[in-house]
Short mmCIF file of C-alpha atoms and ligand atoms in Angstrom, two decimals:
data_model
loop_
_atom_site.label_atom_id
_atom_site.label_comp_id
_atom_site.label_asym_id
_atom_site.label_seq_id
_atom_site.Cartn_x
_atom_site.Cartn_y
_atom_site.Cartn_z
CA UNK A 1 11.59 14.02 -5.30
CA UNK A 2 8.79 16.41 -6.09
CA UNK A 3 8.32 17.96 -2.68
CA UNK A 4 11.00 19.30 -0.35
CA UNK A 5 11.93 16.95 2.52
CA UNK A 6 9.64 14.22 1.22
CA UNK A 7 11.04 10.90 0.03
CA UNK A 8 9.37 9.27 -2.95
CA UNK A 9 11.93 6.54 -3.61
CA UNK A 10 14.94 5.59 -1.48
CA UNK A 11 18.22 4.58 -3.06
CA UNK A 12 20.57 3.40 -0.32
CA UNK A 13 24.08 2.45 -1.38
CA UNK A 14 24.93 0.69 1.90
CA UNK A 15 22.71 -2.36 1.32
CA UNK A 16 21.38 -4.46 -1.59
CA UNK A 17 17.79 -3.65 -2.56
CA UNK A 18 15.47 -6.64 -2.15
CA UNK A 19 12.19 -5.21 -3.38
CA UNK A 20 10.13 -2.07 -3.61
CA UNK A 21 6.54 -2.35 -2.43
CA UNK A 22 3.93 0.29 -2.97
CA UNK A 23 5.15 2.15 0.12
CA UNK A 24 8.23 0.43 1.57
CA UNK A 25 11.65 -0.19 0.07
CA UNK A 26 13.19 -3.38 1.49
CA UNK A 27 16.96 -3.87 1.74
CA UNK A 28 18.74 -7.11 2.65
CA UNK A 29 20.84 -7.07 5.81
CA UNK A 30 22.80 -10.30 5.57
CA UNK A 31 20.46 -13.16 4.79
CA UNK A 32 18.33 -13.06 7.92
CA UNK A 33 17.28 -9.44 8.36
CA UNK A 34 15.56 -6.74 6.30
CA UNK A 35 15.78 -2.98 6.55
CA UNK A 36 12.29 -1.74 5.71
CA UNK A 37 12.36 1.91 4.72
CA UNK A 38 8.92 3.54 4.67
CA UNK A 39 8.92 6.12 1.90
CA UNK A 40 6.45 9.00 1.70
CA UNK A 41 4.72 7.37 -1.27
CA UNK A 42 0.97 6.95 -1.09
CA UNK A 43 -1.14 4.54 -3.08
CA UNK A 44 -4.88 4.54 -3.63
CA UNK A 45 -6.91 2.02 -5.61
CA UNK A 46 -3.54 0.16 -5.75
CA UNK A 47 -1.99 2.94 -7.89
CA UNK A 48 1.05 4.81 -6.52
CA UNK A 49 0.65 8.60 -6.67
CA UNK A 50 3.41 10.61 -8.29
CA UNK A 51 3.69 13.04 -5.39
CA UNK A 52 4.93 11.98 -1.94
CA UNK A 53 3.14 13.03 1.28
CA UNK A 54 5.71 14.81 3.48
CA UNK A 55 6.18 13.10 6.85
CA UNK A 56 4.07 10.06 5.99
CA UNK A 57 6.84 7.43 6.14
CA UNK A 58 8.04 8.54 9.57
CA UNK A 59 4.50 8.79 10.85
CA UNK A 60 3.53 5.31 9.69
CA UNK A 61 6.68 3.87 11.20
CA UNK A 62 6.01 5.53 14.58
CA UNK A 63 2.48 4.26 14.56
CA UNK A 64 3.48 0.69 13.68
CA UNK A 65 6.12 0.72 16.45
CA UNK A 66 3.51 2.02 18.91
CA UNK A 67 1.21 -0.92 18.13
CA UNK A 68 3.98 -3.54 18.04
CA UNK A 69 4.87 -2.45 21.56
CA UNK A 70 1.27 -2.50 22.80
CA UNK A 71 0.42 -5.86 21.27
CA UNK A 72 3.62 -7.80 21.91
CA UNK A 73 1.93 -9.98 24.54
CA UNK A 74 -0.43 -11.49 21.96
CA UNK A 75 1.98 -12.80 19.32
CA UNK A 76 5.71 -12.48 18.52
CA UNK A 77 6.58 -9.81 15.93
CA UNK A 78 9.36 -9.27 13.41
CA UNK A 79 11.23 -6.46 15.20
CA UNK A 80 14.86 -7.21 16.03
CA UNK A 81 15.29 -4.32 18.46
CA UNK A 82 18.42 -3.22 16.55
CA UNK A 83 18.67 0.37 15.34
CA UNK A 84 18.17 0.89 11.58
CA UNK A 85 21.04 3.39 11.52
CA UNK A 86 23.42 0.65 12.69
CA UNK A 87 23.33 -1.14 9.32
CA UNK A 88 23.95 1.78 6.95
CA UNK A 89 26.87 4.16 6.50
CA UNK A 90 27.01 7.28 8.68
CA UNK A 91 26.25 9.33 5.61
CA UNK A 92 23.03 7.42 4.96
CA UNK A 93 21.86 7.33 8.58
CA UNK A 94 19.70 10.47 8.20
CA UNK A 95 17.94 8.86 5.23
CA UNK A 96 16.70 5.92 7.28
CA UNK A 97 16.29 7.52 10.71
CA UNK A 98 12.70 7.66 11.97
CA UNK A 99 11.22 5.99 8.91
CA UNK A 100 12.66 2.48 9.11
CA UNK A 101 12.40 -0.83 10.90
CA UNK A 102 15.15 -3.43 11.11
CA UNK A 103 13.29 -6.72 11.09
CA UNK A 104 13.73 -10.49 11.00
CA UNK A 105 13.46 -11.83 7.50
CA UNK A 106 10.50 -14.17 7.62
CA UNK A 107 8.86 -16.56 5.22
CA UNK A 108 5.72 -14.59 4.34
CA UNK A 109 2.39 -16.44 4.41
CA UNK A 110 0.45 -15.70 1.20
CA UNK A 111 -2.69 -14.58 3.05
CA UNK A 112 -3.73 -11.08 4.06
CA UNK A 113 -5.29 -11.44 7.51
CA UNK A 114 -8.16 -8.97 7.38
CA UNK A 115 -10.37 -8.40 10.43
CA UNK A 116 -13.54 -6.33 10.25
CA UNK A 117 -15.47 -4.86 13.14
CA UNK A 118 -17.60 -2.74 10.81
CA UNK A 119 -18.93 -3.21 7.31
CA UNK A 120 -17.12 -1.03 4.74
CA UNK A 121 -15.39 -1.12 1.38
CA UNK A 122 -15.23 -4.56 -0.26
CA UNK A 123 -16.95 -6.07 2.81
CA UNK A 124 -20.00 -3.88 2.27
CA UNK A 125 -19.93 -4.66 -1.47
CA UNK A 126 -19.85 -8.41 -0.83
CA UNK A 127 -22.54 -8.25 1.85
CA UNK A 128 -25.00 -6.64 -0.55
CA UNK A 129 -24.54 -9.56 -2.96
CA UNK A 130 -24.53 -12.45 -0.50
CA UNK A 131 -25.41 -11.33 3.07
CA UNK A 132 -21.96 -12.67 3.96
CA UNK A 133 -18.29 -11.68 3.71
CA UNK A 134 -15.68 -14.31 2.78
CA UNK A 135 -18.23 -17.01 3.61
CA UNK A 136 -19.00 -15.59 7.06
CA UNK A 137 -22.80 -15.25 7.27
CA UNK A 138 -24.09 -11.93 8.64
CA UNK A 139 -27.49 -10.76 9.89
CA UNK A 140 -30.01 -9.10 7.59
CA UNK A 141 -30.44 -5.35 7.54
CA UNK A 142 -26.84 -4.14 7.91
CA UNK A 143 -25.89 -0.86 6.21
CA UNK A 144 -22.68 0.69 4.93
CA UNK A 145 -20.51 1.36 8.05
CA UNK A 146 -22.70 -0.79 10.36
CA UNK A 147 -20.96 -2.21 13.42
CA UNK A 148 -20.87 -6.02 13.20
CA UNK A 149 -22.21 -8.20 16.04
CA UNK A 150 -18.59 -9.31 16.58
CA UNK A 151 -15.30 -8.92 14.67
CA UNK A 152 -14.94 -11.33 11.75
CA UNK A 153 -11.90 -12.76 9.95
CA UNK A 154 -12.18 -12.06 6.21
CA UNK A 155 -8.94 -13.18 4.56
CA UNK A 156 -7.67 -12.16 1.14
CA UNK A 157 -5.19 -13.75 -1.22
CA UNK A 158 -2.05 -11.63 -1.59
CA UNK A 159 -2.15 -10.22 -5.11
CA UNK A 160 0.78 -9.99 -7.52
CA UNK A 161 2.18 -6.49 -8.12
CA UNK A 162 -0.41 -4.34 -9.86
CA UNK A 163 -3.31 -6.69 -9.06
CA UNK A 164 -6.00 -6.23 -6.41
CA UNK A 165 -6.17 -8.55 -3.41
CA UNK A 166 -9.01 -11.02 -3.66
CA UNK A 167 -11.31 -12.04 -0.81
CA UNK A 168 -11.17 -15.79 -0.08
CA UNK A 169 -12.96 -18.17 2.27
CA UNK A 170 -11.46 -19.60 5.45
CA UNK A 171 -11.48 -23.01 3.77
CA UNK A 172 -9.22 -21.60 1.06
CA UNK A 173 -6.83 -20.37 3.76
CA UNK A 174 -6.82 -23.85 5.28
CA UNK A 175 -6.06 -25.35 1.88
CA UNK A 176 -3.17 -22.90 1.39
CA UNK A 177 -1.39 -22.99 4.76
CA UNK A 178 -2.96 -25.92 6.64
CA UNK A 179 -5.80 -26.14 9.17
CA UNK A 180 -3.77 -25.59 12.29
CA UNK A 181 -1.92 -22.50 11.09
CA UNK A 182 -5.11 -21.08 9.55
CA UNK A 183 -6.96 -21.35 12.87
CA UNK A 184 -4.04 -19.81 14.73
CA UNK A 185 -3.82 -16.94 12.25
CA UNK A 186 -7.55 -16.27 12.55
CA UNK A 187 -7.62 -16.36 16.34
CA UNK A 188 -4.50 -14.22 16.73
CA UNK A 189 -5.77 -11.68 14.16
CA UNK A 190 -9.09 -11.27 15.94
CA UNK A 191 -7.35 -10.93 19.31
CA UNK A 192 -4.98 -8.27 17.91
CA UNK A 193 -7.85 -6.36 16.33
CA UNK A 194 -9.97 -6.52 19.48
CA UNK A 195 -7.17 -5.25 21.72
CA UNK A 196 -6.30 -2.43 19.31
CA UNK A 197 -9.91 -1.42 18.69
CA UNK A 198 -10.64 -1.33 22.43
CA UNK A 199 -7.62 0.88 23.03
CA UNK A 200 -8.33 3.19 20.10
CA UNK A 201 -11.89 3.71 21.28
CA UNK A 202 -10.58 5.16 24.55
CA UNK A 203 -8.99 7.84 22.36
CA UNK A 204 -12.14 8.44 20.35
CA UNK A 205 -11.04 6.45 17.30
CA UNK A 206 -12.98 3.62 15.69
CA UNK A 207 -10.73 1.10 13.92
CA UNK A 208 -13.33 -0.20 11.48
CA UNK A 209 -11.13 -2.87 9.93
CA UNK A 210 -7.49 -3.77 9.47
CA UNK A 211 -5.11 -6.07 7.63
CA UNK A 212 -2.28 -8.01 9.23
CA UNK A 213 0.51 -9.92 7.53
CA UNK A 214 2.25 -12.89 9.09
CA UNK A 215 5.35 -14.89 8.36
CA UNK A 216 7.11 -17.92 9.81
CA UNK A 217 10.48 -17.65 11.53
CA UNK A 218 13.18 -20.30 11.24
CA UNK A 219 11.44 -22.36 13.96
CA UNK A 220 8.14 -22.16 12.07
CA UNK A 221 6.60 -19.82 14.65
CA UNK A 222 3.74 -17.62 13.48
CA UNK A 223 5.12 -14.05 13.60
CA UNK A 224 3.44 -10.69 13.00
CA UNK A 225 5.26 -8.72 10.28
CA UNK A 226 4.95 -5.78 7.91
CA UNK A 227 3.26 -2.62 9.22
CA UNK A 228 0.49 -2.94 11.80
CA UNK A 229 -2.65 -0.93 12.39
CA UNK A 230 -1.62 2.13 10.41
CA UNK A 231 -4.14 4.22 8.48
CA UNK A 232 -2.67 2.59 5.34
CA UNK A 233 -3.65 -0.89 6.48
CA UNK A 234 -6.79 0.05 8.40
CA UNK A 235 -9.87 2.24 8.36
CA UNK A 236 -9.57 4.85 11.09
CA UNK A 237 -12.76 6.73 11.85
CA UNK A 238 -13.06 9.51 14.43
CA UNK A 239 -15.90 8.52 16.76
CA UNK A 240 -17.10 12.09 16.49
CA UNK A 241 -19.21 12.36 13.38
CA UNK A 242 -19.56 8.60 12.88
CA UNK A 243 -23.19 8.31 14.01
CA UNK A 244 -24.42 11.31 12.02
CA UNK A 245 -22.73 10.10 8.83
CA UNK A 246 -23.97 6.54 9.35
CA UNK A 247 -27.56 7.70 9.80
CA UNK A 248 -27.32 9.91 6.71
CA UNK A 249 -25.97 6.97 4.68
CA UNK A 250 -22.64 8.70 4.04
CA UNK A 251 -19.13 7.25 4.47
CA UNK A 252 -17.97 8.19 7.99
CA UNK A 253 -15.28 10.87 8.25
CA UNK A 254 -11.85 9.22 8.42
CA UNK A 255 -8.18 9.73 9.25
CA UNK A 256 -7.05 7.46 6.46
CA UNK A 257 -6.88 7.51 2.67
CA UNK A 258 -10.60 8.08 2.23
CA UNK A 259 -9.96 11.80 1.84
CA UNK A 260 -7.57 11.12 -1.05
CA UNK A 261 -9.89 8.47 -2.53
CA UNK A 262 -12.81 10.92 -2.43
CA UNK A 263 -10.73 13.51 -4.30
CA UNK A 264 -9.57 10.90 -6.84
CA UNK A 265 -13.20 9.96 -7.53
CA UNK A 266 -13.73 13.49 -8.81
CA UNK A 267 -10.36 13.89 -10.57
CA UNK A 268 -10.09 14.11 -14.33
CA UNK A 269 -7.23 13.29 -16.71
CA UNK A 270 -7.36 14.95 -20.14
CA UNK A 271 -10.91 16.04 -19.38
CA UNK A 272 -12.12 12.49 -18.60
CA UNK A 273 -12.75 10.85 -15.18
CA UNK A 274 -9.58 9.10 -14.02
CA UNK A 275 -9.82 5.35 -14.77
CA UNK A 276 -7.96 4.21 -11.61
CA UNK A 277 -4.99 2.89 -13.54
CA UNK A 278 -1.45 4.33 -13.56
CA UNK A 279 -0.48 7.08 -14.05
CA UNK A 280 -2.40 8.80 -11.28
CA UNK A 281 -3.59 12.37 -11.70
CA UNK A 282 -1.26 15.02 -10.29
CA UNK A 283 -2.21 15.82 -6.69
CA UNK A 284 -2.87 19.50 -5.95
CA UNK A 285 -0.92 21.05 -3.06
CA UNK A 286 -4.04 21.25 -0.88
CA UNK A 287 -4.77 17.53 -1.31
CA UNK A 288 -1.16 16.70 -0.34
CA UNK A 289 -1.38 18.98 2.71
CA UNK A 290 -4.85 17.71 3.63
CA UNK A 291 -3.71 14.08 3.45
CA UNK A 292 -0.61 14.80 5.54
CA UNK A 293 -2.82 16.50 8.15
CA UNK A 294 -5.11 13.45 8.41
CA UNK A 295 -2.20 11.11 9.12
CA UNK A 296 -0.73 13.56 11.64
CA UNK A 297 -4.06 13.88 13.44
CA UNK A 298 -4.46 10.11 13.62
CA UNK A 299 -1.07 9.65 15.30
CA UNK A 300 -1.58 12.54 17.71
CA UNK A 301 -5.06 11.41 18.71
CA UNK A 302 -4.01 7.82 19.21
CA UNK A 303 -0.87 8.47 21.25
CA UNK A 304 -1.88 11.48 23.32
N1 ATP B 401 9.58 -9.44 8.31
C1 ATP B 401 9.35 -9.54 7.00
N2 ATP B 401 9.94 -10.52 6.25
C2 ATP B 401 9.72 -10.61 4.91
N3 ATP B 401 8.91 -9.79 4.21
C3 ATP B 401 8.29 -8.79 4.89
C4 ATP B 401 8.46 -8.63 6.31
N4 ATP B 401 7.70 -7.57 6.71
C5 ATP B 401 7.09 -7.11 5.61
N5 ATP B 401 7.43 -7.82 4.50
C6 ATP B 401 7.01 -7.55 3.12
O1 ATP B 401 7.56 -6.29 2.74
C7 ATP B 401 6.72 -5.62 1.83
C8 ATP B 401 6.41 -4.23 2.36
O2 ATP B 401 6.26 -3.32 1.35
P1 ATP B 401 4.90 -2.54 1.05
O3 ATP B 401 3.98 -2.60 2.21
O4 ATP B 401 5.29 -1.28 0.44
O5 ATP B 401 4.40 -3.53 -0.07
P2 ATP B 401 3.01 -3.71 -0.72
O6 ATP B 401 2.86 -2.88 -1.89
O7 ATP B 401 1.99 -3.83 0.35
O8 ATP B 401 3.51 -5.07 -1.26
P3 ATP B 401 2.86 -6.36 -1.57
O9 ATP B 401 2.14 -6.03 -2.84
O10 ATP B 401 4.00 -7.32 -1.72
O11 ATP B 401 1.98 -6.61 -0.38
C9 ATP B 401 5.47 -6.48 1.69
O12 ATP B 401 5.57 -7.27 0.52
C10 ATP B 401 5.51 -7.35 2.93
O13 ATP B 401 4.84 -8.57 2.75
MG1 MG B 402 1.93 -3.35 2.35
#
């Protein structure tokens, strides 16, 4: 731990460790549930930073729970409703409290369900090459951060650890999980995005894009899992400042990792620009504090 009160890596003794992701540590609870502990780790360009962001794990968990609650009418989700503290020793309860979800262990589908309402990141890159994203044709004349005529489903193949996710066509999704499930995943993803984006806009937040993950339960029912609609899995732009940035051709201001990414673009390691491979450059205190403040502001703005 390199910052007081921040958790870089959990090490619970009460439960067997299943896997560590970039952000979450997953522990097995029997063979049908998982305790997902959101650490304060942050990754950018798929590299995990050495320094944790204080408060981030708890904040992301609160935000995911907020959205699971709001969106439960659209599709079943992985929450069990049981308290995370109930499956660890009393001594370890404070380590999991506020930053964890006790979820159904699902069979993950190997597709990242990305929905875009705006053109940004890899979507903008692909559009400039092909006037389409993941095979979805788009009108001429769109710019970086343009609003799309309607939200589009732009799936990605789930990458192995250390690799980048790769955009794929809807036909590839059909070939991987079957036509029926692919259509259901697409329709549900767009409905979830639309409901969330509409709500966020009433709070002055643009959700430019987001990524959902789904799994199948023991009955084979499509179930929403992982984190949902956090600034780690989505682009969150304050509506204020969007138009001016868009017109000036700049990236819109954001509540998400863009602030850290922008700093990393300028960072040097041994006098050379950082090559976006591990190890990451050491984050200065003001970048840690600035990143924490962005996440905090996103949660406050969304839930006030
Ligand atoms: N209900 C669930 N059942 C099974 N696996 C789940 C469930 N919810 C989330 N997961 C998995 O738990 C992991 C969460 O960890 P984290 O988000 O830190 O990983 P990540 O770095 O995004 O990992 P990955 O590279 O595997 O996507 C992901 O691999 C996710 O697919
Ligand atoms: Mg993840």
